[in-house]
PDB file of C-alpha atoms in Angstrom:
ATOM      1  CA  MET A1145      -0.004   0.002   0.002  1.00  0.00           C
ATOM      2  CA  LYS A1146       2.915   2.358   0.737  1.00  0.00           C
ATOM      3  CA  ARG A1147       4.154   1.818  -2.814  1.00  0.00           C
ATOM      4  CA  LEU A1148       0.710   2.729  -4.130  1.00  0.00           C
ATOM      5  CA  PHE A1149       0.772   5.987  -2.181  1.00  0.00           C
ATOM      6  CA  ARG A1150       4.249   6.730  -3.565  1.00  0.00           C
ATOM      7  CA  ILE A1151       2.732   6.581  -7.033  1.00  0.00           C
ATOM      8  CA  VAL A1152      -0.634   8.252  -6.465  1.00  0.00           C
ATOM      9  CA  ILE A1153       0.451  11.186  -4.286  1.00  0.00           C
ATOM     10  CA  PRO A1154       3.140  12.492  -6.693  1.00  0.00           C
ATOM     11  CA  LEU A1155       0.727  12.031  -9.588  1.00  0.00           C
ATOM     12  CA  LEU A1156      -1.963  14.079  -7.853  1.00  0.00           C
ATOM     13  CA  THR A1157       0.608  16.757  -7.052  1.00  0.00           C
ATOM     14  CA  ILE A1158       1.703  16.965 -10.663  1.00  0.00           C
ATOM     15  CA  MET A1159      -1.867  16.988 -11.925  1.00  0.00           C
ATOM     16  CA  ALA A1160      -2.652  19.867  -9.571  1.00  0.00           C
ATOM     17  CA  VAL A1161      -0.144  22.119 -11.337  1.00  0.00           C
ATOM     18  CA  ALA A1162      -0.876  20.873 -14.830  1.00  0.00           C
ATOM     19  CA  VAL A1163      -3.101  22.694 -17.280  1.00  0.00           C
ATOM     20  CA  ILE A1164      -5.790  20.198 -18.237  1.00  0.00           C
ATOM     21  CA  ALA A1165      -8.005  20.776 -21.237  1.00  0.00           C
ATOM     22  CA  TRP A1166     -10.552  18.835 -23.219  1.00  0.00           C
ATOM     23  CA  SER A1167      -9.595  18.284 -26.848  1.00  0.00           C
ATOM     24  CA  ALA A1168     -11.603  16.196 -29.326  1.00  0.00           C
ATOM     25  CA  GLY A1169     -13.494  14.584 -26.472  1.00  0.00           C
ATOM     26  CA  ALA A1170     -10.333  13.380 -24.718  1.00  0.00           C
ATOM     27  CA  LEU A1171      -8.488  14.577 -21.648  1.00  0.00           C
ATOM     28  CA  ARG A1172      -5.209  16.274 -22.610  1.00  0.00           C
ATOM     29  CA  ILE A1173      -2.410  17.293 -20.269  1.00  0.00           C
ATOM     30  CA  ASN A1174      -0.307  20.281 -21.271  1.00  0.00           C
ATOM     31  CA  LEU A1175       3.164  18.938 -20.485  1.00  0.00           C
ATOM     32  CA  GLU A1176       4.626  22.431 -20.877  1.00  0.00           C
ATOM     33  CA  ALA A1177       2.786  23.456 -17.712  1.00  0.00           C
ATOM     34  CA  VAL A1178       4.136  20.488 -15.767  1.00  0.00           C
ATOM     35  CA  LYS A1179       7.310  21.251 -13.853  1.00  0.00           C
ATOM     36  CA  ASN A1180       8.693  17.753 -14.332  1.00  0.00           C
ATOM     37  CA  PRO A1181       7.059  16.071 -17.364  1.00  0.00           C
ATOM     38  CA  GLN A1182       9.611  13.245 -17.322  1.00  0.00           C
ATOM     39  CA  LEU A1183       8.462  12.293 -13.837  1.00  0.00           C
ATOM     40  CA  LEU A1184       4.821  12.360 -14.944  1.00  0.00           C
ATOM     41  CA  LEU A1185       5.556  10.064 -17.878  1.00  0.00           C
ATOM     42  CA  LYS A1186       7.458   7.670 -15.620  1.00  0.00           C
ATOM     43  CA  ILE A1187       4.543   7.574 -13.184  1.00  0.00           C
ATOM     44  CA  LEU A1188       2.027   6.903 -15.950  1.00  0.00           C
ATOM     45  CA  GLU A1189       4.255   4.173 -17.357  1.00  0.00           C
ATOM     46  CA  ARG A1190       4.588   2.655 -13.888  1.00  0.00           C
ATOM     47  CA  MET A1191       0.813   2.682 -13.370  1.00  0.00           C
ATOM     48  CA  ASP A1192       0.261   0.924 -16.687  1.00  0.00           C
ATOM     49  CA  TYR A1193       2.862  -1.691 -15.709  1.00  0.00           C
ATOM     50  CA  GLN A1194       1.177  -2.330 -12.357  1.00  0.00           C
ATOM     51  CA  GLN A1195      -2.229  -2.552 -14.041  1.00  0.00           C
ATOM     52  CA  ASP A1196      -0.943  -5.453 -16.157  1.00  0.00           C
ATOM     53  CA  ASP A1197       0.486  -7.097 -13.066  1.00  0.00           C
ATOM     54  CA  ILE A1198      -2.813  -6.713 -11.185  1.00  0.00           C
ATOM     55  CA  LEU A1199      -4.803  -8.232 -14.056  1.00  0.00           C
ATOM     56  CA  ALA A1200      -2.409 -11.186 -14.175  1.00  0.00           C
ATOM     57  CA  TYR A1201      -2.740 -11.577 -10.416  1.00  0.00           C
ATOM     58  CA  LEU A1202      -6.528 -11.583 -10.482  1.00  0.00           C
ATOM     59  CA  SER A1203      -6.629 -14.313 -13.128  1.00  0.00           C
ATOM     60  CA  THR A1204      -4.096 -16.713 -11.574  1.00  0.00           C
ATOM     61  CA  ASP A1205      -3.684 -16.158  -7.836  1.00  0.00           C
ATOM     62  CA  ASP A1206      -5.775 -17.467  -4.941  1.00  0.00           C
ATOM     63  CA  TYR A1207      -7.561 -14.845  -2.854  1.00  0.00           C
ATOM     64  CA  VAL A1208     -10.762 -13.855  -1.067  1.00  0.00           C
ATOM     65  CA  LEU A1209     -13.418 -11.869  -2.932  1.00  0.00           C
ATOM     66  CA  SER A1210     -15.750 -10.949  -0.073  1.00  0.00           C
ATOM     67  CA  ASP A1211     -15.261 -10.056   3.574  1.00  0.00           C
ATOM     68  CA  PRO A1212     -14.890 -13.317   5.567  1.00  0.00           C
ATOM     69  CA  GLY A1213     -16.027 -11.578   8.757  1.00  0.00           C
ATOM     70  CA  LEU A1214     -13.677 -13.614  10.962  1.00  0.00           C
ATOM     71  CA  THR A1215     -14.856 -13.492  14.585  1.00  0.00           C
ATOM     72  CA  VAL A1216     -15.646 -15.619  17.636  1.00  0.00           C
ATOM     73  CA  GLY A1217     -17.946 -18.590  17.046  1.00  0.00           C
ATOM     74  CA  SER A1218     -21.718 -18.525  17.490  1.00  0.00           C
ATOM     75  CA  SER A1219     -22.222 -22.155  18.506  1.00  0.00           C
ATOM     76  CA  SER A1220     -19.238 -22.020  20.841  1.00  0.00           C
ATOM     77  CA  ALA A1221     -17.109 -19.083  21.996  1.00  0.00           C
ATOM     78  CA  ALA A1222     -14.123 -21.453  21.910  1.00  0.00           C
ATOM     79  CA  LYS A1223     -14.341 -21.536  18.104  1.00  0.00           C
ATOM     80  CA  LEU A1224     -13.545 -19.155  15.270  1.00  0.00           C
ATOM     81  CA  LYS A1225     -16.195 -18.318  12.701  1.00  0.00           C
ATOM     82  CA  ILE A1226     -16.288 -17.024   9.144  1.00  0.00           C
ATOM     83  CA  SER A1227     -19.296 -15.678   7.255  1.00  0.00           C
ATOM     84  CA  ASN A1228     -20.486 -16.760   3.802  1.00  0.00           C
ATOM     85  CA  THR A1229     -17.499 -16.033   1.572  1.00  0.00           C
ATOM     86  CA  TRP A1230     -16.650 -15.920  -2.119  1.00  0.00           C
ATOM     87  CA  TYR A1231     -13.072 -16.668  -3.134  1.00  0.00           C
ATOM     88  CA  MET A1232     -10.906 -17.426  -6.166  1.00  0.00           C
ATOM     89  CA  ILE A1233      -8.599 -20.404  -6.783  1.00  0.00           C
ATOM     90  CA  ASN A1234      -6.576 -20.380 -10.000  1.00  0.00           C
ATOM     91  CA  GLY A1235      -9.008 -18.016 -11.670  1.00  0.00           C
ATOM     92  CA  VAL A1236     -12.113 -20.018 -10.696  1.00  0.00           C
ATOM     93  CA  MET A1237     -14.695 -18.568  -8.306  1.00  0.00           C
ATOM     94  CA  TYR A1238     -15.886 -20.608  -5.311  1.00  0.00           C
ATOM     95  CA  TYR A1239     -18.296 -20.097  -2.429  1.00  0.00           C
ATOM     96  CA  VAL A1240     -18.142 -21.371   1.139  1.00  0.00           C
ATOM     97  CA  ALA A1241     -21.016 -21.083   3.593  1.00  0.00           C
ATOM     98  CA  SER A1242     -20.542 -19.738   7.109  1.00  0.00           C
ATOM     99  CA  ALA A1243     -18.540 -22.208   9.194  1.00  0.00           C
ATOM    100  CA  GLU A1244     -16.825 -22.562  12.560  1.00  0.00           C
ATOM    101  CA  THR A1245     -13.585 -24.257  13.548  1.00  0.00           C
ATOM    102  CA  ALA A1246     -11.670 -24.670  16.796  1.00  0.00           C
ATOM    103  CA  PRO A1247      -7.882 -24.230  17.121  1.00  0.00           C
ATOM    104  CA  VAL A1248      -5.995 -27.113  18.687  1.00  0.00           C
ATOM    105  CA  ASP A1249      -2.819 -25.558  20.117  1.00  0.00           C
ATOM    106  CA  THR A1250      -2.282 -24.508  23.724  1.00  0.00           C
ATOM    107  CA  ILE A1251      -0.609 -21.106  24.234  1.00  0.00           C
ATOM    108  CA  PRO A1252       1.397 -20.497  27.453  1.00  0.00           C
ATOM    109  CA  GLN A1253       0.273 -17.769  29.838  1.00  0.00           C
ATOM    110  CA  ASN A1254       1.254 -14.238  28.800  1.00  0.00           C
ATOM    111  CA  LYS A1255       2.427 -15.440  25.398  1.00  0.00           C
ATOM    112  CA  TYR A1256       0.884 -14.809  22.005  1.00  0.00           C
ATOM    113  CA  GLY A1257      -0.406 -17.384  19.570  1.00  0.00           C
ATOM    114  CA  ALA A1258      -1.874 -17.134  16.086  1.00  0.00           C
ATOM    115  CA  TRP A1259      -4.040 -19.173  13.741  1.00  0.00           C
ATOM    116  CA  ALA A1260      -4.879 -18.640  10.077  1.00  0.00           C
ATOM    117  CA  LEU A1261      -8.027 -19.900   8.368  1.00  0.00           C
ATOM    118  CA  GLU A1262      -7.738 -21.139   4.776  1.00  0.00           C
ATOM    119  CA  VAL A1263     -10.130 -22.658   2.278  1.00  0.00           C
ATOM    120  CA  GLY A1264      -9.511 -24.796  -0.811  1.00  0.00           C
ATOM    121  CA  THR A1265     -11.576 -25.919  -3.794  1.00  0.00           C
ATOM    122  CA  ASP A1266     -13.476 -28.435  -1.644  1.00  0.00           C
ATOM    123  CA  GLY A1267     -14.808 -25.703   0.661  1.00  0.00           C
ATOM    124  CA  THR A1268     -13.175 -27.160   3.773  1.00  0.00           C
ATOM    125  CA  ILE A1269     -11.946 -24.584   6.296  1.00  0.00           C
ATOM    126  CA  ASP A1270      -8.431 -25.389   7.509  1.00  0.00           C
ATOM    127  CA  GLU A1271      -7.150 -23.911  10.751  1.00  0.00           C
ATOM    128  CA  ILE A1272      -3.375 -23.396  10.554  1.00  0.00           C
ATOM    129  CA  GLY A1273      -1.442 -22.637  13.739  1.00  0.00           C
ATOM    130  CA  ALA A1274       1.764 -20.608  13.973  1.00  0.00           C
ATOM    131  CA  THR A1275       4.861 -22.812  14.077  1.00  0.00           C
ATOM    132  CA  ASP A1276       5.811 -22.053  17.692  1.00  0.00           C
ATOM    133  CA  ASN A1277       2.365 -21.720  19.255  1.00  0.00           C
ATOM    134  CA  ALA A1278       3.297 -24.375  21.825  1.00  0.00           C
ATOM    135  CA  THR A1279       5.998 -22.133  23.293  1.00  0.00           C
ATOM    136  CA  GLY A1280       4.269 -18.877  22.425  1.00  0.00           C
ATOM    137  CA  TYR A1281       5.528 -15.579  21.038  1.00  0.00           C
ATOM    138  CA  ALA A1282       6.622 -12.340  22.670  1.00  0.00           C
ATOM    139  CA  SER A1283       4.301 -10.259  20.478  1.00  0.00           C
ATOM    140  CA  ALA A1284       1.284 -10.619  18.225  1.00  0.00           C
ATOM    141  CA  ALA A1285       3.379  -9.537  15.244  1.00  0.00           C
ATOM    142  CA  LEU A1286       5.873 -12.350  15.858  1.00  0.00           C
ATOM    143  CA  ALA A1287       3.016 -14.832  16.157  1.00  0.00           C
ATOM    144  CA  VAL A1288       1.596 -13.719  12.802  1.00  0.00           C
ATOM    145  CA  ALA A1289       5.062 -13.925  11.253  1.00  0.00           C
ATOM    146  CA  GLY A1290       5.209 -17.508  12.546  1.00  0.00           C
ATOM    147  CA  LEU A1291       2.217 -18.584  10.450  1.00  0.00           C
ATOM    148  CA  PRO A1292       3.190 -21.050   7.683  1.00  0.00           C
ATOM    149  CA  ALA A1293       2.883 -20.057   4.041  1.00  0.00           C
ATOM    150  CA  VAL A1294      -0.540 -20.459   2.478  1.00  0.00           C
ATOM    151  CA  GLN A1295      -1.209 -23.980   1.260  1.00  0.00           C
ATOM    152  CA  ALA A1296      -1.175 -24.526  -2.499  1.00  0.00           C
ATOM    153  CA  ASP A1297      -4.547 -23.913  -4.173  1.00  0.00           C
ATOM    154  CA  HIS A1298      -5.962 -22.323  -1.022  1.00  0.00           C
ATOM    155  CA  ALA A1299      -7.121 -18.821  -0.160  1.00  0.00           C
ATOM    156  CA  ARG A1300      -6.260 -17.435   3.266  1.00  0.00           C
ATOM    157  CA  LEU A1301      -9.419 -15.973   4.773  1.00  0.00           C
ATOM    158  CA  GLY A1302      -7.820 -14.261   7.741  1.00  0.00           C
ATOM    159  CA  TYR A1303      -6.054 -14.873  11.013  1.00  0.00           C
ATOM    160  CA  ALA A1304      -6.546 -14.397  14.745  1.00  0.00           C
ATOM    161  CA  THR A1305      -4.051 -13.690  17.518  1.00  0.00           C
ATOM    162  CA  VAL A1306      -4.582 -14.295  21.201  1.00  0.00           C
ATOM    163  CA  ILE A1307      -2.926 -13.856  24.595  1.00  0.00           C
ATOM    164  CA  LYS A1308      -4.230 -14.882  28.030  1.00  0.00           C
ATOM    165  CA  SER A1309      -2.947 -13.047  31.080  1.00  0.00           C
ATOM    166  CA  ASP A1310      -4.195 -15.383  33.811  1.00  0.00           C
ATOM    167  CA  GLY A1311      -3.373 -18.830  32.462  1.00  0.00           C
ATOM    168  CA  GLU A1312      -2.907 -20.935  29.343  1.00  0.00           C
ATOM    169  CA  PHE A1313      -5.104 -20.445  26.315  1.00  0.00           C
ATOM    170  CA  THR A1314      -6.238 -23.965  25.423  1.00  0.00           C
ATOM    171  CA  GLY A1315      -7.411 -24.144  21.842  1.00  0.00           C
ATOM    172  CA  GLY A1316     -10.908 -25.549  21.470  1.00  0.00           C
ATOM    173  CA  THR A1317     -11.588 -25.184  25.204  1.00  0.00           C
ATOM    174  CA  THR A1318     -10.787 -21.651  26.318  1.00  0.00           C
ATOM    175  CA  GLU A1319     -13.355 -19.175  25.084  1.00  0.00           C
ATOM    176  CA  TRP A1320     -12.085 -16.268  23.001  1.00  0.00           C
ATOM    177  CA  THR A1321     -14.257 -13.955  25.108  1.00  0.00           C
ATOM    178  CA  ALA A1322     -13.051 -15.304  28.472  1.00  0.00           C
ATOM    179  CA  ALA A1323     -11.615 -13.062  31.187  1.00  0.00           C
ATOM    180  CA  GLY A1324      -7.921 -12.366  30.698  1.00  0.00           C
ATOM    181  CA  VAL A1325      -8.095 -13.108  26.962  1.00  0.00           C
ATOM    182  CA  THR A1326      -7.139 -10.469  24.400  1.00  0.00           C
ATOM    183  CA  ALA A1327      -7.982 -11.546  20.866  1.00  0.00           C
ATOM    184  CA  VAL A1328      -7.693  -9.811  17.497  1.00  0.00           C
ATOM    185  CA  TYR A1329      -9.413 -10.984  14.323  1.00  0.00           C
ATOM    186  CA  VAL A1330      -8.084  -9.904  10.906  1.00  0.00           C
ATOM    187  CA  ASP A1331      -9.789 -10.457   7.546  1.00  0.00           C
ATOM    188  CA  LEU A1332      -7.492 -10.781   4.552  1.00  0.00           C
ATOM    189  CA  LEU A1333      -9.326  -8.935   1.807  1.00  0.00           C
ATOM    190  CA  PRO A1334      -7.979  -9.019  -1.786  1.00  0.00           C
ATOM    191  CA  THR A1335      -6.689  -5.431  -1.623  1.00  0.00           C
ATOM    192  CA  ALA A1336      -4.526  -6.238   1.391  1.00  0.00           C
ATOM    193  CA  LYS A1337      -3.171  -9.448  -0.135  1.00  0.00           C
ATOM    194  CA  LEU A1338      -2.545  -7.817  -3.505  1.00  0.00           C
ATOM    195  CA  SER A1339      -0.630  -4.970  -1.887  1.00  0.00           C
ATOM    196  CA  SER A1340       1.559  -7.339   0.153  1.00  0.00           C
ATOM    197  CA  ASP A1341       2.162  -9.600  -2.844  1.00  0.00           C
ATOM    198  CA  LEU A1342       3.155  -6.693  -5.101  1.00  0.00           C
ATOM    199  CA  ILE A1343       5.552  -5.415  -2.459  1.00  0.00           C
ATOM    200  CA  SER A1344       7.079  -8.878  -1.976  1.00  0.00           C
ATOM    201  CA  ARG A1345       7.565  -9.094  -5.745  1.00  0.00           C
ATOM    202  CA  GLY A1346       9.264  -5.702  -5.786  1.00  0.00           C
ATOM    203  CA  LYS A1347       6.473  -3.993  -7.716  1.00  0.00           C
TER     204      LYS A1347
END
């Protein structure tokens, strides 16, 4: 997202000082009124390049189309729940109905743990724990960083982090709303995933 701002903000600044006129039904920029036309051309070229990359991403990558609404379970507060969700796998659209799943790891007292929820072509929700949940993490950020890579042909719906101040957090038993529990639920929408993927690819 930071890279997107680096492109959009300078472009808006340049456009603000440009003389823009309509000619033959098309928008025309008077480059003579632009202080740095070379920069403007580079920005426009960069935007066109990223557009191609985004289109390629949307047709081949695996991602969520609608908000999964990750939160605490309805049938049991010891579970995690997602709402009805549309997602893409290899350019094919799929749908999964609202479902609940319970984590299985036990997180030590005053340590953080994290779980990601993923879905494949069969519509099964997989709960993936961070690698060192059993020993816990010093921060929520480290717990999230400890999550394994997304499984092949799966879309990651979101993740949750948790810490319990007055005892262990026992997955599937301890309620996410229990006293002493601090939980955070994060949905991974396509814009967030696309931004992180473009940055990781150096775009």
